[in-house]
Structures are given as C-alpha cells and as structure tokens.
C-alpha cells in the first residue's frame, strides 16, 4: 500500500477581502496539484475590528464555496432568497454555477472567531448550471472520537480511517471530494485511506504535524503525493484540515469572484454582471 508523502509546502499569507476582513490565505489557481480546490481563507480574530464590515453583496460564477466554522457564526444571504446562519462547528456549501449574488457576515461566539472558506473549482460542464445552497449545523457533521485525545470530523465526502468509513453530510458536489477536520493532542496518530485518484492536501491551522517524518507547521499547506494511505502524527495540540478530490484537468482563468475556462468567458461574466443579466 503506497503512502502519501509531502510534495510541496505552501505558506498562508495575510490578506483582506470584502469590507476589509483580515484573513490568512493560501491559493493555487495556477497550480494543477491544488485541483479541484482553488483557495483556502482562514478567518481568525479576537477583535471585531478585523471583520466588522463583513462581505457585502458580491457575485460569483463557476465555483463552489465551502465555509466551516470552528467557533463563531457566519450569516449568508443571496439573491435566491436563501438565508442561513452557521453556528460553532457548522458548515455551509454554495455552488455559484452560472451566477449568484450573496453577502456573508462573520460574528464572534464567546469572544472568538475562527473559520475557513474553501473555494472549489467546477468542471466546464457544470459552470453554467443553476446555483445551489445548503447549510449543515454542527449536529449533522459526522464526528468520531478516535481516542481520548483525538477527534475526526467529516464534513464532505467519505473518509476511511482506522478501517471505518465515515460519510460526511455534504455528498453532492461538482466533483467527488473529501473534507475533514482532525483535532488531536500531542503524539497522536491517524491512518486514513483515500481514493487513489484523488489529489490531497493538508492545511495545519494549529500546532504541528509530521507526514512521513516531514514537519508541517501552523499556517502551512502540504500538497501530497499520490497514494492510497496517509499517516499523520501530531506534535502538541493540533488542528488539521484534510482536503482531497478529483482533479479537474481544464484551463483555469480567474478574475476576482469569477473562475472560468477562458478569458472570453470571464469577459462575458463581467458583462452579464454589469448589464444586469447575471442573475
């Protein structure tokens, strides 16, 4: 059985989006080994000044977003009439398809805000489909206590860990994928089996882990090699997002909130938004 190893380490960097919301971002729009994922934004703050403006109404086309909150709330409203408010431990998924206009507002819970928004590419055949939205509160996220000090939460897709397959509540995505969150204290180990056709990566949001003896530290994203199994060891209290999915072998053209396959399609999205035919 082939174990996945670390092919490349990427470090998140400070950025801002929306109305001045401070984030840590790592993106791979031009990196085929990132596919089907495009970007991870980490929102983490103890001060409302870092996010008080939120993300006012803005458009998207050609992508999906998956938002996952460790602590804090996240309000969503869109032009279709969908509304939702994530609470601690919840997730929300949106497929922009041919076009959606939405707003998002992060809010603290117990004086903390910590969460993630993951951009996921859509294949060309689905970029112009009807938009969709669904939220998943914490009580429907699949959670498994692996030991007294080790917990796995599966948000999307399936994950086989220690011989048991766990199915997350989000299954209908543009391409097959898995998103999970591993939280552990010092010197814990997990072994996961992934679809060998998936590309996979790990984002460490707390502490440090090792994969095949290589250290991956807080704020780093590890792009993994091909393989069937993955073994991770924790060092100190750690938190790790595991992301894996079917790569999309198509051109990626990114302009602001739009991700399409050609510049002509980007220009069309901009024109549609400006002339009022976007939605």
PDB file of C-alpha atoms in Angstrom:
ATOM      1  CA  UNK A   1       0.000   0.000   0.000  1.00  0.00           C
ATOM      2  CA  UNK A   2       1.528   3.311  -1.126  1.00  0.00           C
ATOM      3  CA  UNK A   3       1.649   6.061   1.495  1.00  0.00           C
ATOM      4  CA  UNK A   4       1.253   9.695   0.538  1.00  0.00           C
ATOM      5  CA  UNK A   5       4.176  11.993   1.275  1.00  0.00           C
ATOM      6  CA  UNK A   6       4.629  15.767   1.098  1.00  0.00           C
ATOM      7  CA  UNK A   7       5.469  17.046  -2.387  1.00  0.00           C
ATOM      8  CA  UNK A   8       5.326  20.767  -1.661  1.00  0.00           C
ATOM      9  CA  UNK A   9       4.785  23.137   1.263  1.00  0.00           C
ATOM     10  CA  UNK A  10       2.938  26.429   0.802  1.00  0.00           C
ATOM     11  CA  UNK A  11       2.629  29.088   3.492  1.00  0.00           C
ATOM     12  CA  UNK A  12      -0.519  31.131   4.020  1.00  0.00           C
ATOM     13  CA  UNK A  13      -0.123  34.893   3.839  1.00  0.00           C
ATOM     14  CA  UNK A  14      -2.009  37.838   5.351  1.00  0.00           C
ATOM     15  CA  UNK A  15      -4.651  39.341   3.086  1.00  0.00           C
ATOM     16  CA  UNK A  16      -8.019  41.070   3.230  1.00  0.00           C
ATOM     17  CA  UNK A  17     -11.282  40.717   1.357  1.00  0.00           C
ATOM     18  CA  UNK A  18     -14.818  42.022   1.452  1.00  0.00           C
ATOM     19  CA  UNK A  19     -15.068  45.198   3.507  1.00  0.00           C
ATOM     20  CA  UNK A  20     -11.563  44.932   4.932  1.00  0.00           C
ATOM     21  CA  UNK A  21     -11.926  41.487   6.555  1.00  0.00           C
ATOM     22  CA  UNK A  22      -8.497  40.260   7.642  1.00  0.00           C
ATOM     23  CA  UNK A  23      -7.675  36.700   6.601  1.00  0.00           C
ATOM     24  CA  UNK A  24      -4.819  34.264   6.101  1.00  0.00           C
ATOM     25  CA  UNK A  25      -4.908  32.975   2.519  1.00  0.00           C
ATOM     26  CA  UNK A  26      -3.273  30.219   0.520  1.00  0.00           C
ATOM     27  CA  UNK A  27      -4.247  29.767  -3.104  1.00  0.00           C
ATOM     28  CA  UNK A  28      -3.401  27.564  -6.048  1.00  0.00           C
ATOM     29  CA  UNK A  29      -5.269  28.976  -9.042  1.00  0.00           C
ATOM     30  CA  UNK A  30      -2.246  28.322 -11.248  1.00  0.00           C
ATOM     31  CA  UNK A  31      -1.106  25.131  -9.519  1.00  0.00           C
ATOM     32  CA  UNK A  32      -2.598  21.962 -11.080  1.00  0.00           C
ATOM     33  CA  UNK A  33      -1.672  19.966  -7.949  1.00  0.00           C
ATOM     34  CA  UNK A  34      -4.150  22.103  -5.943  1.00  0.00           C
ATOM     35  CA  UNK A  35      -7.099  20.956  -8.065  1.00  0.00           C
ATOM     36  CA  UNK A  36     -10.042  20.645  -7.571  1.00  0.00           C
ATOM     37  CA  UNK A  37      -9.506  23.209  -4.807  1.00  0.00           C
ATOM     38  CA  UNK A  38      -8.597  26.797  -5.614  1.00  0.00           C
ATOM     39  CA  UNK A  39      -8.090  28.663  -2.345  1.00  0.00           C
ATOM     40  CA  UNK A  40      -8.355  28.459   1.442  1.00  0.00           C
ATOM     41  CA  UNK A  41      -9.109  31.559   3.513  1.00  0.00           C
ATOM     42  CA  UNK A  42      -8.700  31.296   7.285  1.00  0.00           C
ATOM     43  CA  UNK A  43     -10.641  33.803   9.400  1.00  0.00           C
ATOM     44  CA  UNK A  44      -9.301  34.056  12.941  1.00  0.00           C
ATOM     45  CA  UNK A  45      -9.723  37.009  15.265  1.00  0.00           C
ATOM     46  CA  UNK A  46     -10.335  38.152  18.810  1.00  0.00           C
ATOM     47  CA  UNK A  47     -11.194  41.692  17.651  1.00  0.00           C
ATOM     48  CA  UNK A  48     -14.393  42.748  15.819  1.00  0.00           C
ATOM     49  CA  UNK A  49     -12.337  45.436  14.046  1.00  0.00           C
ATOM     50  CA  UNK A  50     -10.791  42.662  11.926  1.00  0.00           C
ATOM     51  CA  UNK A  51     -14.070  41.662  10.288  1.00  0.00           C
ATOM     52  CA  UNK A  52     -16.845  44.087  11.258  1.00  0.00           C
ATOM     53  CA  UNK A  53     -17.571  45.099   7.634  1.00  0.00           C
ATOM     54  CA  UNK A  54     -18.086  41.509   6.564  1.00  0.00           C
ATOM     55  CA  UNK A  55     -18.557  40.608   2.914  1.00  0.00           C
ATOM     56  CA  UNK A  56     -21.232  42.882   1.362  1.00  0.00           C
ATOM     57  CA  UNK A  57     -23.256  41.635  -1.650  1.00  0.00           C
ATOM     58  CA  UNK A  58     -20.957  40.345  -4.399  1.00  0.00           C
ATOM     59  CA  UNK A  59     -21.232  37.931  -7.344  1.00  0.00           C
ATOM     60  CA  UNK A  60     -19.696  34.535  -8.109  1.00  0.00           C
ATOM     61  CA  UNK A  61     -19.678  32.318 -11.173  1.00  0.00           C
ATOM     62  CA  UNK A  62     -18.004  28.983 -11.914  1.00  0.00           C
ATOM     63  CA  UNK A  63     -17.075  27.840  -8.393  1.00  0.00           C
ATOM     64  CA  UNK A  64     -18.339  26.271  -5.201  1.00  0.00           C
ATOM     65  CA  UNK A  65     -17.559  27.549  -1.715  1.00  0.00           C
ATOM     66  CA  UNK A  66     -17.453  25.530   1.495  1.00  0.00           C
ATOM     67  CA  UNK A  67     -17.392  27.522   4.730  1.00  0.00           C
ATOM     68  CA  UNK A  68     -16.555  25.769   8.007  1.00  0.00           C
ATOM     69  CA  UNK A  69     -16.672  27.481  11.395  1.00  0.00           C
ATOM     70  CA  UNK A  70     -14.728  26.170  14.379  1.00  0.00           C
ATOM     71  CA  UNK A  71     -16.040  28.999  16.547  1.00  0.00           C
ATOM     72  CA  UNK A  72     -18.244  31.930  15.691  1.00  0.00           C
ATOM     73  CA  UNK A  73     -21.253  32.484  13.474  1.00  0.00           C
ATOM     74  CA  UNK A  74     -21.470  33.156   9.740  1.00  0.00           C
ATOM     75  CA  UNK A  75     -24.581  34.637   8.138  1.00  0.00           C
ATOM     76  CA  UNK A  76     -25.399  34.029   4.466  1.00  0.00           C
ATOM     77  CA  UNK A  77     -27.985  35.779   2.261  1.00  0.00           C
ATOM     78  CA  UNK A  78     -28.319  35.503  -1.517  1.00  0.00           C
ATOM     79  CA  UNK A  79     -30.486  36.758  -4.378  1.00  0.00           C
ATOM     80  CA  UNK A  80     -32.391  33.443  -4.488  1.00  0.00           C
ATOM     81  CA  UNK A  81     -33.778  34.069  -1.012  1.00  0.00           C
ATOM     82  CA  UNK A  82     -31.516  31.576   0.758  1.00  0.00           C
ATOM     83  CA  UNK A  83     -30.574  32.605   4.280  1.00  0.00           C
ATOM     84  CA  UNK A  84     -28.543  30.747   6.851  1.00  0.00           C
ATOM     85  CA  UNK A  85     -26.551  31.322   9.992  1.00  0.00           C
ATOM     86  CA  UNK A  86     -23.813  28.885  10.825  1.00  0.00           C
ATOM     87  CA  UNK A  87     -23.035  28.316  14.454  1.00  0.00           C
ATOM     88  CA  UNK A  88     -19.954  26.822  16.142  1.00  0.00           C
ATOM     89  CA  UNK A  89     -18.863  23.674  14.303  1.00  0.00           C
ATOM     90  CA  UNK A  90     -21.195  24.111  11.321  1.00  0.00           C
ATOM     91  CA  UNK A  91     -20.575  24.292   7.575  1.00  0.00           C
ATOM     92  CA  UNK A  92     -22.290  25.775   4.544  1.00  0.00           C
ATOM     93  CA  UNK A  93     -21.917  24.924   0.861  1.00  0.00           C
ATOM     94  CA  UNK A  94     -22.764  27.089  -2.104  1.00  0.00           C
ATOM     95  CA  UNK A  95     -22.499  26.222  -5.778  1.00  0.00           C
ATOM     96  CA  UNK A  96     -22.435  29.501  -7.691  1.00  0.00           C
ATOM     97  CA  UNK A  97     -22.921  27.819 -11.056  1.00  0.00           C
ATOM     98  CA  UNK A  98     -23.912  30.365 -13.706  1.00  0.00           C
ATOM     99  CA  UNK A  99     -24.289  33.121 -11.163  1.00  0.00           C
ATOM    100  CA  UNK A 100     -25.186  34.052  -7.619  1.00  0.00           C
ATOM    101  CA  UNK A 101     -25.045  37.301  -5.657  1.00  0.00           C
ATOM    102  CA  UNK A 102     -24.658  36.850  -1.918  1.00  0.00           C
ATOM    103  CA  UNK A 103     -23.466  38.521   1.250  1.00  0.00           C
ATOM    104  CA  UNK A 104     -21.698  36.994   4.241  1.00  0.00           C
ATOM    105  CA  UNK A 105     -21.264  38.321   7.760  1.00  0.00           C
ATOM    106  CA  UNK A 106     -18.936  36.693  10.315  1.00  0.00           C
ATOM    107  CA  UNK A 107     -19.730  37.154  14.006  1.00  0.00           C
ATOM    108  CA  UNK A 108     -17.951  36.156  17.211  1.00  0.00           C
ATOM    109  CA  UNK A 109     -19.108  33.435  19.579  1.00  0.00           C
ATOM    110  CA  UNK A 110     -17.774  33.546  23.142  1.00  0.00           C
ATOM    111  CA  UNK A 111     -15.460  36.375  22.012  1.00  0.00           C
ATOM    112  CA  UNK A 112     -13.855  34.161  19.352  1.00  0.00           C
ATOM    113  CA  UNK A 113     -13.994  33.885  15.582  1.00  0.00           C
ATOM    114  CA  UNK A 114     -12.226  31.066  13.757  1.00  0.00           C
ATOM    115  CA  UNK A 115     -13.281  29.523  10.483  1.00  0.00           C
ATOM    116  CA  UNK A 116     -12.409  28.780   6.881  1.00  0.00           C
ATOM    117  CA  UNK A 117     -13.776  29.354   3.417  1.00  0.00           C
ATOM    118  CA  UNK A 118     -12.614  26.919   0.751  1.00  0.00           C
ATOM    119  CA  UNK A 119     -13.039  27.666  -2.957  1.00  0.00           C
ATOM    120  CA  UNK A 120     -13.633  24.591  -5.111  1.00  0.00           C
ATOM    121  CA  UNK A 121     -13.496  24.637  -8.895  1.00  0.00           C
ATOM    122  CA  UNK A 122     -16.349  23.429 -11.083  1.00  0.00           C
ATOM    123  CA  UNK A 123     -15.734  21.496 -14.315  1.00  0.00           C
ATOM    124  CA  UNK A 124     -16.703  23.289 -17.534  1.00  0.00           C
ATOM    125  CA  UNK A 125     -19.780  21.095 -17.889  1.00  0.00           C
ATOM    126  CA  UNK A 126     -21.176  22.455 -14.596  1.00  0.00           C
ATOM    127  CA  UNK A 127     -20.025  26.077 -14.553  1.00  0.00           C
ATOM    128  CA  UNK A 128     -23.320  27.302 -16.021  1.00  0.00           C
ATOM    129  CA  UNK A 129     -25.673  25.104 -14.018  1.00  0.00           C
ATOM    130  CA  UNK A 130     -28.275  26.546 -11.656  1.00  0.00           C
ATOM    131  CA  UNK A 131     -26.843  27.827  -8.330  1.00  0.00           C
ATOM    132  CA  UNK A 132     -27.450  25.857  -5.125  1.00  0.00           C
ATOM    133  CA  UNK A 133     -27.031  26.377  -1.381  1.00  0.00           C
ATOM    134  CA  UNK A 134     -27.201  24.216   1.735  1.00  0.00           C
ATOM    135  CA  UNK A 135     -26.041  24.561   5.324  1.00  0.00           C
ATOM    136  CA  UNK A 136     -25.062  21.891   7.820  1.00  0.00           C
ATOM    137  CA  UNK A 137     -25.145  22.725  11.515  1.00  0.00           C
ATOM    138  CA  UNK A 138     -22.706  21.053  13.869  1.00  0.00           C
ATOM    139  CA  UNK A 139     -25.074  18.266  14.919  1.00  0.00           C
ATOM    140  CA  UNK A 140     -25.104  16.763  11.395  1.00  0.00           C
ATOM    141  CA  UNK A 141     -21.333  16.886  10.853  1.00  0.00           C
ATOM    142  CA  UNK A 142     -20.049  13.306  11.216  1.00  0.00           C
ATOM    143  CA  UNK A 143     -17.829  13.168  14.288  1.00  0.00           C
ATOM    144  CA  UNK A 144     -15.762  10.225  15.571  1.00  0.00           C
ATOM    145  CA  UNK A 145     -13.730  10.130  18.771  1.00  0.00           C
ATOM    146  CA  UNK A 146     -10.650   8.101  17.788  1.00  0.00           C
ATOM    147  CA  UNK A 147      -9.094   8.178  21.257  1.00  0.00           C
ATOM    148  CA  UNK A 148      -9.361  10.253  24.422  1.00  0.00           C
ATOM    149  CA  UNK A 149      -7.265  12.929  22.707  1.00  0.00           C
ATOM    150  CA  UNK A 150      -8.067  12.535  19.016  1.00  0.00           C
ATOM    151  CA  UNK A 151     -11.213  13.554  17.108  1.00  0.00           C
ATOM    152  CA  UNK A 152     -12.105  13.466  13.407  1.00  0.00           C
ATOM    153  CA  UNK A 153     -14.979  15.421  11.836  1.00  0.00           C
ATOM    154  CA  UNK A 154     -16.006  14.599   8.255  1.00  0.00           C
ATOM    155  CA  UNK A 155     -17.787  17.464   6.507  1.00  0.00           C
ATOM    156  CA  UNK A 156     -17.868  16.356   2.875  1.00  0.00           C
ATOM    157  CA  UNK A 157     -17.476  13.066   1.040  1.00  0.00           C
ATOM    158  CA  UNK A 158     -16.204   9.827   2.563  1.00  0.00           C
ATOM    159  CA  UNK A 159     -13.115   9.075   4.632  1.00  0.00           C
ATOM    160  CA  UNK A 160     -11.887   5.669   5.744  1.00  0.00           C
ATOM    161  CA  UNK A 161      -9.949   5.991   8.964  1.00  0.00           C
ATOM    162  CA  UNK A 162      -8.635   3.141  11.103  1.00  0.00           C
ATOM    163  CA  UNK A 163     -10.653   0.787   8.874  1.00  0.00           C
ATOM    164  CA  UNK A 164     -14.011   2.537   9.320  1.00  0.00           C
ATOM    165  CA  UNK A 165     -15.629   4.566   6.536  1.00  0.00           C
ATOM    166  CA  UNK A 166     -17.282   7.804   7.644  1.00  0.00           C
ATOM    167  CA  UNK A 167     -19.630   9.661   5.284  1.00  0.00           C
ATOM    168  CA  UNK A 168     -19.998  13.414   5.726  1.00  0.00           C
ATOM    169  CA  UNK A 169     -23.342  15.187   5.186  1.00  0.00           C
ATOM    170  CA  UNK A 170     -22.194  17.004   2.018  1.00  0.00           C
ATOM    171  CA  UNK A 171     -22.130  14.472  -0.823  1.00  0.00           C
ATOM    172  CA  UNK A 172     -23.474  16.283  -3.908  1.00  0.00           C
ATOM    173  CA  UNK A 173     -20.501  18.372  -5.038  1.00  0.00           C
ATOM    174  CA  UNK A 174     -19.332  19.307  -8.518  1.00  0.00           C
ATOM    175  CA  UNK A 175     -16.644  16.641  -8.432  1.00  0.00           C
ATOM    176  CA  UNK A 176     -16.148  13.886  -5.825  1.00  0.00           C
ATOM    177  CA  UNK A 177     -14.179  15.194  -2.842  1.00  0.00           C
ATOM    178  CA  UNK A 178     -13.480  14.773   0.859  1.00  0.00           C
ATOM    179  CA  UNK A 179     -13.092  17.498   3.502  1.00  0.00           C
ATOM    180  CA  UNK A 180     -12.356  16.566   7.123  1.00  0.00           C
ATOM    181  CA  UNK A 181     -11.007  18.170  10.299  1.00  0.00           C
ATOM    182  CA  UNK A 182      -8.629  16.298  12.634  1.00  0.00           C
ATOM    183  CA  UNK A 183      -8.077  17.662  16.152  1.00  0.00           C
ATOM    184  CA  UNK A 184      -5.587  15.967  18.477  1.00  0.00           C
ATOM    185  CA  UNK A 185      -3.270  16.402  21.419  1.00  0.00           C
ATOM    186  CA  UNK A 186       0.435  15.544  21.430  1.00  0.00           C
ATOM    187  CA  UNK A 187       1.770  12.338  19.876  1.00  0.00           C
ATOM    188  CA  UNK A 188      -1.484  11.056  18.411  1.00  0.00           C
ATOM    189  CA  UNK A 189      -1.505   9.194  15.106  1.00  0.00           C
ATOM    190  CA  UNK A 190      -4.103   8.546  12.447  1.00  0.00           C
ATOM    191  CA  UNK A 191      -4.073   6.461   9.300  1.00  0.00           C
ATOM    192  CA  UNK A 192      -6.550   7.334   6.586  1.00  0.00           C
ATOM    193  CA  UNK A 193      -7.312   5.665   3.265  1.00  0.00           C
ATOM    194  CA  UNK A 194      -8.163   7.947   0.355  1.00  0.00           C
ATOM    195  CA  UNK A 195      -9.336   7.318  -3.169  1.00  0.00           C
ATOM    196  CA  UNK A 196      -6.045   6.866  -5.082  1.00  0.00           C
ATOM    197  CA  UNK A 197      -7.458   9.000  -7.925  1.00  0.00           C
ATOM    198  CA  UNK A 198      -7.849  11.971  -5.578  1.00  0.00           C
ATOM    199  CA  UNK A 199      -5.282  14.715  -5.178  1.00  0.00           C
ATOM    200  CA  UNK A 200      -4.871  15.546  -1.498  1.00  0.00           C
ATOM    201  CA  UNK A 201      -3.529  18.269   0.748  1.00  0.00           C
ATOM    202  CA  UNK A 202      -3.355  19.190   4.442  1.00  0.00           C
ATOM    203  CA  UNK A 203      -3.751  22.624   6.000  1.00  0.00           C
ATOM    204  CA  UNK A 204      -2.439  22.943   9.563  1.00  0.00           C
ATOM    205  CA  UNK A 205      -4.385  25.626  11.417  1.00  0.00           C
ATOM    206  CA  UNK A 206      -2.974  24.845  14.865  1.00  0.00           C
ATOM    207  CA  UNK A 207       0.174  23.193  16.163  1.00  0.00           C
ATOM    208  CA  UNK A 208       2.423  20.930  14.104  1.00  0.00           C
ATOM    209  CA  UNK A 209       2.206  17.525  12.433  1.00  0.00           C
ATOM    210  CA  UNK A 210       4.594  15.211  10.650  1.00  0.00           C
ATOM    211  CA  UNK A 211       3.884  13.282   7.470  1.00  0.00           C
ATOM    212  CA  UNK A 212       6.494  10.625   6.688  1.00  0.00           C
ATOM    213  CA  UNK A 213       8.884  12.408   9.043  1.00  0.00           C
ATOM    214  CA  UNK A 214       8.455  15.850   7.440  1.00  0.00           C
ATOM    215  CA  UNK A 215       7.172  18.669   9.642  1.00  0.00           C
ATOM    216  CA  UNK A 216       4.145  20.734   8.606  1.00  0.00           C
ATOM    217  CA  UNK A 217       3.545  23.703  10.884  1.00  0.00           C
ATOM    218  CA  UNK A 218       0.697  26.075  11.667  1.00  0.00           C
ATOM    219  CA  UNK A 219      -0.211  28.185   8.659  1.00  0.00           C
ATOM    220  CA  UNK A 220       1.331  25.778   6.159  1.00  0.00           C
ATOM    221  CA  UNK A 221      -0.417  23.754   3.482  1.00  0.00           C
ATOM    222  CA  UNK A 222       1.123  20.463   2.335  1.00  0.00           C
ATOM    223  CA  UNK A 223       0.428  19.200  -1.188  1.00  0.00           C
ATOM    224  CA  UNK A 224       0.657  15.423  -1.042  1.00  0.00           C
ATOM    225  CA  UNK A 225       1.910  12.779  -3.441  1.00  0.00           C
ATOM    226  CA  UNK A 226      -0.293  10.113  -4.982  1.00  0.00           C
ATOM    227  CA  UNK A 227      -1.098   7.051  -2.902  1.00  0.00           C
ATOM    228  CA  UNK A 228      -3.781   5.113  -1.103  1.00  0.00           C
ATOM    229  CA  UNK A 229      -2.961   5.780   2.556  1.00  0.00           C
ATOM    230  CA  UNK A 230      -1.974   8.737   4.679  1.00  0.00           C
ATOM    231  CA  UNK A 231      -0.324   8.611   8.105  1.00  0.00           C
ATOM    232  CA  UNK A 232      -0.158  11.732  10.288  1.00  0.00           C
ATOM    233  CA  UNK A 233       1.423  12.278  13.725  1.00  0.00           C
ATOM    234  CA  UNK A 234       0.546  15.245  15.951  1.00  0.00           C
ATOM    235  CA  UNK A 235       3.056  17.343  17.889  1.00  0.00           C
ATOM    236  CA  UNK A 236       1.427  19.376  20.609  1.00  0.00           C
ATOM    237  CA  UNK A 237      -2.254  20.248  20.360  1.00  0.00           C
ATOM    238  CA  UNK A 238      -3.020  20.428  16.657  1.00  0.00           C
ATOM    239  CA  UNK A 239      -5.809  21.038  14.173  1.00  0.00           C
ATOM    240  CA  UNK A 240      -5.615  19.946  10.532  1.00  0.00           C
ATOM    241  CA  UNK A 241      -7.927  20.216   7.533  1.00  0.00           C
ATOM    242  CA  UNK A 242      -7.713  17.275   5.130  1.00  0.00           C
ATOM    243  CA  UNK A 243      -8.844  18.098   1.596  1.00  0.00           C
ATOM    244  CA  UNK A 244      -8.900  15.609  -1.269  1.00  0.00           C
ATOM    245  CA  UNK A 245     -10.741  15.408  -4.564  1.00  0.00           C
ATOM    246  CA  UNK A 246     -10.824  14.512  -8.223  1.00  0.00           C
ATOM    247  CA  UNK A 247      -8.544  16.893 -10.125  1.00  0.00           C
ATOM    248  CA  UNK A 248     -10.083  18.930 -12.941  1.00  0.00           C
ATOM    249  CA  UNK A 249      -7.768  18.831 -15.946  1.00  0.00           C
ATOM    250  CA  UNK A 250      -9.003  22.020 -17.585  1.00  0.00           C
ATOM    251  CA  UNK A 251      -7.716  25.591 -18.004  1.00  0.00           C
ATOM    252  CA  UNK A 252      -8.323  27.890 -15.030  1.00  0.00           C
ATOM    253  CA  UNK A 253      -8.889  31.592 -15.663  1.00  0.00           C
ATOM    254  CA  UNK A 254      -9.503  33.619 -12.504  1.00  0.00           C
ATOM    255  CA  UNK A 255     -10.720  37.191 -12.234  1.00  0.00           C
ATOM    256  CA  UNK A 256     -11.968  38.339  -8.824  1.00  0.00           C
ATOM    257  CA  UNK A 257     -15.078  36.323  -7.918  1.00  0.00           C
ATOM    258  CA  UNK A 258     -15.237  34.522 -11.286  1.00  0.00           C
ATOM    259  CA  UNK A 259     -13.384  31.319 -12.246  1.00  0.00           C
ATOM    260  CA  UNK A 260     -13.911  30.115 -15.795  1.00  0.00           C
ATOM    261  CA  UNK A 261     -12.014  28.268 -18.552  1.00  0.00           C
ATOM    262  CA  UNK A 262     -11.220  31.162 -20.874  1.00  0.00           C
ATOM    263  CA  UNK A 263     -10.829  34.933 -20.868  1.00  0.00           C
ATOM    264  CA  UNK A 264     -13.823  35.203 -23.189  1.00  0.00           C
ATOM    265  CA  UNK A 265     -15.965  33.517 -20.505  1.00  0.00           C
ATOM    266  CA  UNK A 266     -14.587  35.898 -17.866  1.00  0.00           C
ATOM    267  CA  UNK A 267     -15.417  38.890 -20.066  1.00  0.00           C
ATOM    268  CA  UNK A 268     -18.924  37.509 -20.538  1.00  0.00           C
ATOM    269  CA  UNK A 269     -19.373  37.153 -16.751  1.00  0.00           C
ATOM    270  CA  UNK A 270     -18.269  40.760 -16.212  1.00  0.00           C
ATOM    271  CA  UNK A 271     -20.556  41.986 -18.994  1.00  0.00           C
ATOM    272  CA  UNK A 272     -23.506  39.987 -17.638  1.00  0.00           C
ATOM    273  CA  UNK A 273     -22.977  41.442 -14.168  1.00  0.00           C
ATOM    274  CA  UNK A 274     -22.642  44.998 -15.439  1.00  0.00           C
ATOM    275  CA  UNK A 275     -25.686  44.897 -17.712  1.00  0.00           C
ATOM    276  CA  UNK A 276     -27.989  43.227 -15.191  1.00  0.00           C
ATOM    277  CA  UNK A 277     -28.368  39.832 -16.899  1.00  0.00           C
ATOM    278  CA  UNK A 278     -26.058  37.977 -14.486  1.00  0.00           C
ATOM    279  CA  UNK A 279     -28.918  36.565 -12.375  1.00  0.00           C
TER     280      UNK A 279
END
